[in-house]
Amino acid sequence: MSTAWTARYALRTKGITSSAIRELLKATQKPGMISFGGGLPAPEVFPTQRFEEACHKVLTQQGASALQYGETEGYRPLRELIANNIARYGIKAKVENVLITSGSQQALDLIGKLFINAGDRVLVEAPTYLGALQAFNVYGAEYVSVPIDENGLRTDLLEKPLRSGPKFMYVLPNFQNPAGTTLSEGRRHELVMLSEKYGIPIVEDDPYGQLRYEGEHLPSLVVLDRENLRRDDGYSIGNVIYLSTFSKTLAPGLRLGWIVAPPEVISKLTQLKQGADLHTSTFTQFVAYEVARDGFLDQHVKLIRKVYRERRDVMLQALEEFFPSEVTWTHPQGGLFLWVTLPEGLDMQAIFRAALEQNVAFVAGDSFYARSNDGHDNGAREGSRHMRLNFSNAAPEQIQEGIRRLAAAVKSHLAATTIRLKLPLEV
Ligand SMILES: Cc1ncc(COP(=O)(O)O)c(C=O)c1O
């Protein structure tokens, strides 16, 4: 029944619900719970002492400006630091190309606000980052979903969807959330060429690019797009908008992300950000700058890589040890997640409930598929065979124990399903 309040809500809020993951996070606060659910960094690696020193320095030396309103574009020294950092990955942005946002999540919202009219299509990967769908849904996005495989987005399937005229493509090339897969170099080239050919821009979301545990860094789409267009003049034009964040390299509680785009796009996004929050917290930006400067960020990222590589390896090994042979999973070269595929016919919700009873949590795969208004599920049914497992947040011993418990839940459902499937033949 609709209350007086719900009847007053704007049409764009129709169908907007709370993220399954944020709801799940509440359930996993229970003591004894081992959670592979959220995308949470390991709290043990937060550089708290460096933050403490930075806060003290900012307040004693620059207190007045750090506590004052600031520029919407962001704190200039932090924008410079970001531009210098990403230059090492070949992204030669000027300060004018960088807009600081309140996390990458705000960047996704601003991009939705800038580009999506109700009913516009957005091309997304199947599966894709749930938070992006939530951000775009508010603007009435429709979706064209293109499947991924172990080498990322299936670029061989792109031409037809691109001809249907999506507003932009939303792509996660590195250690994808949720699947942990990485877009191969060949497909990266193909993708930027297709973007140019069809005039469809790319939103490249890259929160995990620096967290690579094996293999060589692959060039970002924003870099390959420059090469493809034969432009080396800063980001005056181009087909790619690049997003990243300090959430996974410093701390997510900072809520600090950034957008790299041509200046005309940055200027429009800045106007929209003014309306949203005037600017990202000045104090937080000053502190993040003090924390990250003088090479600390690089040094810290090395520590994170070491800790997460070990956790990934422990999870991969535990899966090998405890999971039945009918189950497969991805081998992520970096990032925070891996993607497990179960045989068809299992009831994932029942497995989820059984896992929670055993004090272990994960996110069921169907949350990560965009649904269309025409009722097409874009692979969500296929998603019900998958679970996303996060390996960054739990300590190695917990990972081992959590996977053992999860395997027990999966095995008992597998056995029950096999019996159920066999019954009609045997009776
Ligand atoms: C792919 C992707 N994009 C964006 C975000 C949002 O990050 P932030 O904390 O910077 O808002 C996340 C967070 O997990 C993510 O996985």
Coordinates of N, CA and C and ligand atoms in Angstrom, one line a residue, residues 38-41 101-108 128-132 170-172 174-178 205-208 243-248 251-258 336-337 388, ligand 1:
G38 N 31.2 -8.2 0.9 CA 31.5 -6.8 0.5 C 32.8 -6.7 -0.3
G39 N 33.0 -5.5 -0.8 CA 34.3 -5.3 -1.5 C 35.2 -4.5 -0.6
L40 N 35.3 -5.0 0.7 CA 36.0 -4.2 1.7 C 37.5 -4.4 1.7
P41 N 38.3 -3.3 1.7 CA 39.7 -3.5 1.9 C 40.0 -4.1 3.3
T101 N 36.2 13.7 -7.0 CA 34.8 13.4 -6.7 C 34.8 12.8 -5.3
S102 N 33.5 12.7 -4.8 CA 33.4 12.0 -3.5 C 33.3 10.5 -3.7
G103 N 34.4 9.9 -4.0 CA 34.5 8.5 -4.4 C 34.1 8.4 -5.8
S104 N 34.5 7.2 -6.4 CA 34.1 7.0 -7.8 C 32.6 6.9 -8.0
Q105 N 32.0 6.5 -6.9 CA 30.5 6.4 -6.9 C 29.9 7.7 -7.3
Q106 N 30.4 8.8 -6.8 CA 29.8 10.1 -7.2 C 30.2 10.3 -8.7
A107 N 31.3 9.9 -9.1 CA 31.7 10.1 -10.6 C 30.6 9.4 -11.4
L108 N 30.2 8.2 -11.0 CA 29.2 7.4 -11.8 C 27.9 8.2 -11.8
T128 N 28.3 -6.9 -14.4 CA 29.0 -5.6 -14.2 C 28.9 -5.1 -12.7
Y129 N 29.5 -4.0 -12.5 CA 29.5 -3.4 -11.1 C 28.1 -2.9 -10.7
L130 N 27.5 -3.5 -9.7 CA 26.2 -3.2 -9.3 C 26.0 -1.7 -8.9
G131 N 27.0 -1.1 -8.3 CA 26.8 0.3 -8.0 C 26.7 1.2 -9.2
A132 N 27.2 0.8 -10.3 CA 27.1 1.6 -11.5 C 25.6 1.5 -12.0
Y170 N 30.1 1.3 -20.6 CA 30.7 1.3 -19.2 C 31.5 0.0 -19.1
V171 N 32.8 0.2 -19.0 CA 33.7 -1.0 -19.0 C 34.7 -1.0 -17.8
L172 N 35.0 -2.2 -17.3 CA 35.9 -2.4 -16.2 C 37.1 -3.3 -16.7
N174 N 40.2 -3.8 -15.7 CA 41.2 -4.5 -14.8 C 40.5 -5.2 -13.7
F175 N 40.7 -6.5 -13.6 CA 40.3 -7.3 -12.4 C 38.8 -6.9 -12.0
Q176 N 38.0 -7.2 -13.0 CA 36.6 -6.7 -13.0 C 35.9 -7.0 -11.7
N177 N 35.0 -6.1 -11.3 CA 34.0 -6.3 -10.2 C 32.7 -6.7 -10.9
P178 N 32.2 -7.8 -10.8 CA 32.4 -8.9 -9.9 C 33.4 -10.0 -10.3
D205 N 36.2 2.4 -15.9 CA 36.2 2.4 -14.4 C 37.3 1.6 -13.9
D206 N 38.3 2.2 -13.3 CA 39.5 1.5 -12.9 C 39.9 1.6 -11.5
P207 N 39.1 1.1 -10.5 CA 39.5 1.3 -9.1 C 40.7 0.3 -8.7
Y208 N 40.9 -0.8 -9.5 CA 41.8 -1.8 -9.0 C 43.1 -1.9 -9.8
L243 N 38.0 6.8 -14.8 CA 37.6 6.9 -13.3 C 38.6 6.1 -12.5
S244 N 39.0 6.7 -11.4 CA 39.7 5.9 -10.4 C 39.4 6.5 -9.0
T245 N 40.1 5.9 -8.0 CA 39.7 6.2 -6.6 C 40.9 5.9 -5.6
F246 N 40.9 6.5 -4.5 CA 41.8 6.2 -3.4 C 41.2 5.1 -2.5
S247 N 40.0 4.7 -2.8 CA 39.3 3.8 -1.8 C 40.0 2.5 -1.6
K248 N 40.7 2.0 -2.7 CA 41.3 0.6 -2.5 C 42.8 0.8 -2.3
A251 N 42.1 4.4 1.7 CA 41.0 4.0 2.6 C 39.6 4.5 1.9
P252 N 38.6 3.6 1.9 CA 37.4 3.9 1.3 C 36.6 5.0 2.1
G253 N 36.9 5.1 3.4 CA 36.2 6.0 4.3 C 36.5 7.5 3.9
L254 N 37.6 7.7 3.1 CA 38.0 9.0 2.7 C 36.9 9.6 1.8
R255 N 36.3 8.7 1.0 CA 35.4 9.0 -0.1 C 36.1 10.0 -1.1
L256 N 37.2 9.5 -1.7 CA 37.9 10.4 -2.6 C 38.2 9.6 -3.9
G257 N 37.6 10.1 -5.0 CA 37.9 9.5 -6.3 C 38.2 10.6 -7.3
W258 N 38.4 10.2 -8.6 CA 38.6 11.3 -9.6 C 38.2 10.8 -10.9
L336 N 40.1 -7.6 -6.1 CA 39.6 -8.0 -4.8 C 38.6 -9.2 -4.8
F337 N 38.3 -9.7 -6.1 CA 37.2 -10.6 -6.2 C 37.6 -11.8 -7.1
R388 N 30.0 -14.2 -6.1 CA 31.2 -13.4 -6.0 C 31.8 -13.6 -4.7
Ligands
LIG1 C1 34.1 -1.0 -10.1 C2 33.9 0.0 -9.0 N1 33.6 1.3 -9.3 C3 33.4 2.2 -8.4 C4 33.4 1.8 -7.1 C5 33.1 2.9 -6.0 O1 34.3 3.2 -5.4 P1 34.4 4.5 -4.4 O2 34.6 3.9 -3.0 O3 35.6 5.2 -4.9 O4 33.1 5.2 -4.5 C6 33.7 0.5 -6.7 C7 33.7 0.1 -5.3 O5 33.8 -1.0 -4.9 C8 33.9 -0.5 -7.7 O6 34.2 -1.7 -7.5

